[in-house]
């Protein structure tokens, strides 16, 4: 007798497609809140449900003692973290996504960049893993990193 077994086929790869940012809506929301939050955080809150409160919260040492660093989980296993506590240290954001389709992600980065108020020319490096100021100076840097189970977007803006 011949025995046959069927196993479900697990597909590993880049199949998560991140929602496409609406540049005009994001710009309007940023202006409305007087740029109180980072554009990526505004995007996350408009497009994905938060599944946990902010954690690992750090506040500035000086009056208004507002939050300068935190971490938050969203649906689909997405994690957002921001750090901007250092004086004149810029802003660092990490967005951990499920394995993500590279084409949708590069388009997402370009649209997120268009949603923030910056008139510095940016371009991709040869393998489309970094979107950065063409002159490599002041501005915002976006880097795509891959792990076995996630796609990570590291974003740094500053001088």
PDB file of C-alpha atoms in Angstrom:
ATOM      1  CA  UNK A   1       0.000   0.000   0.000  1.00  0.00           C
ATOM      2  CA  UNK A   2       1.179   3.493  -0.799  1.00  0.00           C
ATOM      3  CA  UNK A   3       0.736   6.081   1.889  1.00  0.00           C
ATOM      4  CA  UNK A   4       0.439   9.709   0.912  1.00  0.00           C
ATOM      5  CA  UNK A   5       0.739  12.563   3.284  1.00  0.00           C
ATOM      6  CA  UNK A   6      -0.320  16.072   2.627  1.00  0.00           C
ATOM      7  CA  UNK A   7       1.266  18.903   4.507  1.00  0.00           C
ATOM      8  CA  UNK A   8       0.078  22.462   4.386  1.00  0.00           C
ATOM      9  CA  UNK A   9       2.541  24.492   2.399  1.00  0.00           C
ATOM     10  CA  UNK A  10       3.883  27.397   4.375  1.00  0.00           C
ATOM     11  CA  UNK A  11       4.771  30.356   2.292  1.00  0.00           C
ATOM     12  CA  UNK A  12       7.692  32.352   3.567  1.00  0.00           C
ATOM     13  CA  UNK A  13       8.402  35.539   1.822  1.00  0.00           C
ATOM     14  CA  UNK A  14       7.332  39.047   1.392  1.00  0.00           C
ATOM     15  CA  UNK A  15       3.567  39.022   1.312  1.00  0.00           C
ATOM     16  CA  UNK A  16       2.444  41.782   3.711  1.00  0.00           C
ATOM     17  CA  UNK A  17       1.497  44.914   1.826  1.00  0.00           C
ATOM     18  CA  UNK A  18       1.529  48.048   3.936  1.00  0.00           C
ATOM     19  CA  UNK A  19      -1.401  50.428   3.433  1.00  0.00           C
ATOM     20  CA  UNK A  20      -0.730  53.235   0.980  1.00  0.00           C
ATOM     21  CA  UNK A  21      -0.402  56.625   2.697  1.00  0.00           C
ATOM     22  CA  UNK A  22      -2.783  59.380   1.639  1.00  0.00           C
ATOM     23  CA  UNK A  23      -0.309  62.263   1.341  1.00  0.00           C
ATOM     24  CA  UNK A  24      -2.924  65.051   1.362  1.00  0.00           C
ATOM     25  CA  UNK A  25      -4.730  63.651   4.426  1.00  0.00           C
ATOM     26  CA  UNK A  26      -1.468  63.159   6.314  1.00  0.00           C
ATOM     27  CA  UNK A  27      -0.267  66.686   5.485  1.00  0.00           C
ATOM     28  CA  UNK A  28      -3.599  68.125   6.641  1.00  0.00           C
ATOM     29  CA  UNK A  29      -3.518  66.121   9.887  1.00  0.00           C
ATOM     30  CA  UNK A  30       0.082  67.142  10.589  1.00  0.00           C
ATOM     31  CA  UNK A  31      -0.818  70.797  10.050  1.00  0.00           C
ATOM     32  CA  UNK A  32      -4.004  70.460  12.149  1.00  0.00           C
ATOM     33  CA  UNK A  33      -2.051  69.072  15.136  1.00  0.00           C
ATOM     34  CA  UNK A  34       0.796  71.551  14.581  1.00  0.00           C
ATOM     35  CA  UNK A  35       3.200  68.656  13.923  1.00  0.00           C
ATOM     36  CA  UNK A  36       2.674  67.289  17.457  1.00  0.00           C
ATOM     37  CA  UNK A  37       3.325  63.711  16.289  1.00  0.00           C
ATOM     38  CA  UNK A  38       5.663  62.134  13.805  1.00  0.00           C
ATOM     39  CA  UNK A  39       4.084  61.453  10.376  1.00  0.00           C
ATOM     40  CA  UNK A  40       4.711  57.681  10.641  1.00  0.00           C
ATOM     41  CA  UNK A  41       2.852  57.587  13.985  1.00  0.00           C
ATOM     42  CA  UNK A  42      -0.030  59.602  12.495  1.00  0.00           C
ATOM     43  CA  UNK A  43      -0.120  57.122   9.584  1.00  0.00           C
ATOM     44  CA  UNK A  44      -0.131  54.130  11.958  1.00  0.00           C
ATOM     45  CA  UNK A  45      -3.018  55.524  14.006  1.00  0.00           C
ATOM     46  CA  UNK A  46      -5.065  56.279  10.886  1.00  0.00           C
ATOM     47  CA  UNK A  47      -4.514  52.878   9.253  1.00  0.00           C
ATOM     48  CA  UNK A  48      -3.951  50.257  11.965  1.00  0.00           C
ATOM     49  CA  UNK A  49      -5.538  49.459  15.311  1.00  0.00           C
ATOM     50  CA  UNK A  50      -3.340  49.846  18.353  1.00  0.00           C
ATOM     51  CA  UNK A  51      -3.428  46.624  20.366  1.00  0.00           C
ATOM     52  CA  UNK A  52      -1.593  48.024  23.386  1.00  0.00           C
ATOM     53  CA  UNK A  53      -0.978  51.305  25.156  1.00  0.00           C
ATOM     54  CA  UNK A  54       2.313  53.151  24.798  1.00  0.00           C
ATOM     55  CA  UNK A  55       5.013  51.479  26.891  1.00  0.00           C
ATOM     56  CA  UNK A  56       8.659  52.093  27.812  1.00  0.00           C
ATOM     57  CA  UNK A  57       7.689  55.758  28.051  1.00  0.00           C
ATOM     58  CA  UNK A  58      10.422  58.317  28.710  1.00  0.00           C
ATOM     59  CA  UNK A  59       9.634  61.988  29.302  1.00  0.00           C
ATOM     60  CA  UNK A  60      11.787  65.052  28.756  1.00  0.00           C
ATOM     61  CA  UNK A  61      13.567  66.357  31.892  1.00  0.00           C
ATOM     62  CA  UNK A  62      12.352  69.902  31.406  1.00  0.00           C
ATOM     63  CA  UNK A  63       8.932  71.584  31.534  1.00  0.00           C
ATOM     64  CA  UNK A  64       6.270  70.386  29.811  1.00  0.00           C
ATOM     65  CA  UNK A  65       7.818  66.943  30.537  1.00  0.00           C
ATOM     66  CA  UNK A  66       6.193  65.593  27.400  1.00  0.00           C
ATOM     67  CA  UNK A  67       6.942  62.122  26.064  1.00  0.00           C
ATOM     68  CA  UNK A  68      10.180  61.873  24.082  1.00  0.00           C
ATOM     69  CA  UNK A  69      10.383  58.107  23.680  1.00  0.00           C
ATOM     70  CA  UNK A  70       7.932  55.197  23.630  1.00  0.00           C
ATOM     71  CA  UNK A  71       7.067  51.888  22.047  1.00  0.00           C
ATOM     72  CA  UNK A  72       3.610  50.738  20.861  1.00  0.00           C
ATOM     73  CA  UNK A  73       2.155  47.610  19.262  1.00  0.00           C
ATOM     74  CA  UNK A  74      -0.350  47.630  16.428  1.00  0.00           C
ATOM     75  CA  UNK A  75      -2.364  44.917  14.693  1.00  0.00           C
ATOM     76  CA  UNK A  76      -0.617  42.499  12.283  1.00  0.00           C
ATOM     77  CA  UNK A  77       2.380  42.246  14.615  1.00  0.00           C
ATOM     78  CA  UNK A  78       3.513  45.798  13.822  1.00  0.00           C
ATOM     79  CA  UNK A  79       5.653  47.617  16.403  1.00  0.00           C
ATOM     80  CA  UNK A  80       6.399  51.353  16.375  1.00  0.00           C
ATOM     81  CA  UNK A  81       9.075  52.962  18.531  1.00  0.00           C
ATOM     82  CA  UNK A  82      10.372  56.510  18.649  1.00  0.00           C
ATOM     83  CA  UNK A  83      13.276  58.162  20.450  1.00  0.00           C
ATOM     84  CA  UNK A  84      13.923  61.906  20.396  1.00  0.00           C
ATOM     85  CA  UNK A  85      15.154  62.604  23.920  1.00  0.00           C
ATOM     86  CA  UNK A  86      18.670  63.813  23.161  1.00  0.00           C
ATOM     87  CA  UNK A  87      18.997  67.551  22.870  1.00  0.00           C
ATOM     88  CA  UNK A  88      19.780  68.340  19.219  1.00  0.00           C
ATOM     89  CA  UNK A  89      19.933  64.589  18.653  1.00  0.00           C
ATOM     90  CA  UNK A  90      17.294  64.311  15.971  1.00  0.00           C
ATOM     91  CA  UNK A  91      14.520  61.740  15.910  1.00  0.00           C
ATOM     92  CA  UNK A  92      14.879  57.984  15.483  1.00  0.00           C
ATOM     93  CA  UNK A  93      11.947  55.750  14.585  1.00  0.00           C
ATOM     94  CA  UNK A  94      11.816  52.019  14.135  1.00  0.00           C
ATOM     95  CA  UNK A  95       8.846  50.328  12.478  1.00  0.00           C
ATOM     96  CA  UNK A  96       8.832  46.533  12.690  1.00  0.00           C
ATOM     97  CA  UNK A  97       6.507  44.956  10.132  1.00  0.00           C
ATOM     98  CA  UNK A  98       5.702  41.406   9.098  1.00  0.00           C
ATOM     99  CA  UNK A  99       7.758  40.343   6.046  1.00  0.00           C
ATOM    100  CA  UNK A 100       6.729  43.069   3.624  1.00  0.00           C
ATOM    101  CA  UNK A 101       6.539  43.315  -0.128  1.00  0.00           C
ATOM    102  CA  UNK A 102       9.532  45.511  -1.092  1.00  0.00           C
ATOM    103  CA  UNK A 103       7.745  47.371  -3.894  1.00  0.00           C
ATOM    104  CA  UNK A 104       4.851  48.432  -1.636  1.00  0.00           C
ATOM    105  CA  UNK A 105       7.357  49.415   1.066  1.00  0.00           C
ATOM    106  CA  UNK A 106       9.573  51.594  -1.149  1.00  0.00           C
ATOM    107  CA  UNK A 107       6.439  53.334  -2.446  1.00  0.00           C
ATOM    108  CA  UNK A 108       5.228  53.743   1.168  1.00  0.00           C
ATOM    109  CA  UNK A 109       8.530  55.378   2.204  1.00  0.00           C
ATOM    110  CA  UNK A 110       8.365  57.819  -0.713  1.00  0.00           C
ATOM    111  CA  UNK A 111       4.755  58.778   0.148  1.00  0.00           C
ATOM    112  CA  UNK A 112       5.522  59.128   3.880  1.00  0.00           C
ATOM    113  CA  UNK A 113       8.455  61.367   2.935  1.00  0.00           C
ATOM    114  CA  UNK A 114       6.161  63.491   0.714  1.00  0.00           C
ATOM    115  CA  UNK A 115       3.764  63.825   3.670  1.00  0.00           C
ATOM    116  CA  UNK A 116       6.333  65.536   5.869  1.00  0.00           C
ATOM    117  CA  UNK A 117       7.476  69.111   5.319  1.00  0.00           C
ATOM    118  CA  UNK A 118      10.955  68.796   3.865  1.00  0.00           C
ATOM    119  CA  UNK A 119      12.312  70.325   0.685  1.00  0.00           C
ATOM    120  CA  UNK A 120      15.546  68.359   0.512  1.00  0.00           C
ATOM    121  CA  UNK A 121      16.147  66.157  -2.508  1.00  0.00           C
ATOM    122  CA  UNK A 122      16.215  62.439  -1.605  1.00  0.00           C
ATOM    123  CA  UNK A 123      16.963  59.320  -3.633  1.00  0.00           C
ATOM    124  CA  UNK A 124      17.351  55.548  -3.293  1.00  0.00           C
ATOM    125  CA  UNK A 125      20.668  53.726  -3.176  1.00  0.00           C
ATOM    126  CA  UNK A 126      21.334  51.045  -5.810  1.00  0.00           C
ATOM    127  CA  UNK A 127      19.612  48.128  -4.031  1.00  0.00           C
ATOM    128  CA  UNK A 128      16.688  50.266  -2.787  1.00  0.00           C
ATOM    129  CA  UNK A 129      17.495  49.610   0.866  1.00  0.00           C
ATOM    130  CA  UNK A 130      18.186  53.266   1.753  1.00  0.00           C
ATOM    131  CA  UNK A 131      16.241  56.420   0.892  1.00  0.00           C
ATOM    132  CA  UNK A 132      18.350  59.400   1.886  1.00  0.00           C
ATOM    133  CA  UNK A 133      19.314  62.998   1.091  1.00  0.00           C
ATOM    134  CA  UNK A 134      21.083  63.053  -2.257  1.00  0.00           C
ATOM    135  CA  UNK A 135      23.960  65.045  -0.709  1.00  0.00           C
ATOM    136  CA  UNK A 136      24.063  62.693   2.348  1.00  0.00           C
ATOM    137  CA  UNK A 137      23.702  65.749   4.626  1.00  0.00           C
ATOM    138  CA  UNK A 138      20.873  67.092   6.774  1.00  0.00           C
ATOM    139  CA  UNK A 139      17.516  65.411   6.284  1.00  0.00           C
ATOM    140  CA  UNK A 140      15.680  62.136   6.791  1.00  0.00           C
ATOM    141  CA  UNK A 141      17.204  58.713   6.270  1.00  0.00           C
ATOM    142  CA  UNK A 142      15.078  55.602   5.774  1.00  0.00           C
ATOM    143  CA  UNK A 143      16.681  52.176   5.804  1.00  0.00           C
ATOM    144  CA  UNK A 144      14.963  48.863   5.097  1.00  0.00           C
ATOM    145  CA  UNK A 145      16.358  45.889   7.028  1.00  0.00           C
ATOM    146  CA  UNK A 146      15.245  42.275   6.698  1.00  0.00           C
ATOM    147  CA  UNK A 147      15.259  39.625   9.415  1.00  0.00           C
ATOM    148  CA  UNK A 148      14.046  36.053   9.115  1.00  0.00           C
ATOM    149  CA  UNK A 149      10.524  36.998  10.167  1.00  0.00           C
ATOM    150  CA  UNK A 150      10.263  40.783   9.816  1.00  0.00           C
ATOM    151  CA  UNK A 151      10.908  43.786   7.649  1.00  0.00           C
ATOM    152  CA  UNK A 152      12.153  46.775   9.629  1.00  0.00           C
ATOM    153  CA  UNK A 153      12.123  50.410   8.557  1.00  0.00           C
ATOM    154  CA  UNK A 154      14.649  52.510  10.476  1.00  0.00           C
ATOM    155  CA  UNK A 155      14.032  56.240  10.094  1.00  0.00           C
ATOM    156  CA  UNK A 156      16.346  58.986  11.345  1.00  0.00           C
ATOM    157  CA  UNK A 157      15.797  62.697  10.808  1.00  0.00           C
ATOM    158  CA  UNK A 158      18.234  65.343  11.949  1.00  0.00           C
ATOM    159  CA  UNK A 159      21.378  67.293  11.302  1.00  0.00           C
TER     160      UNK A 159
END
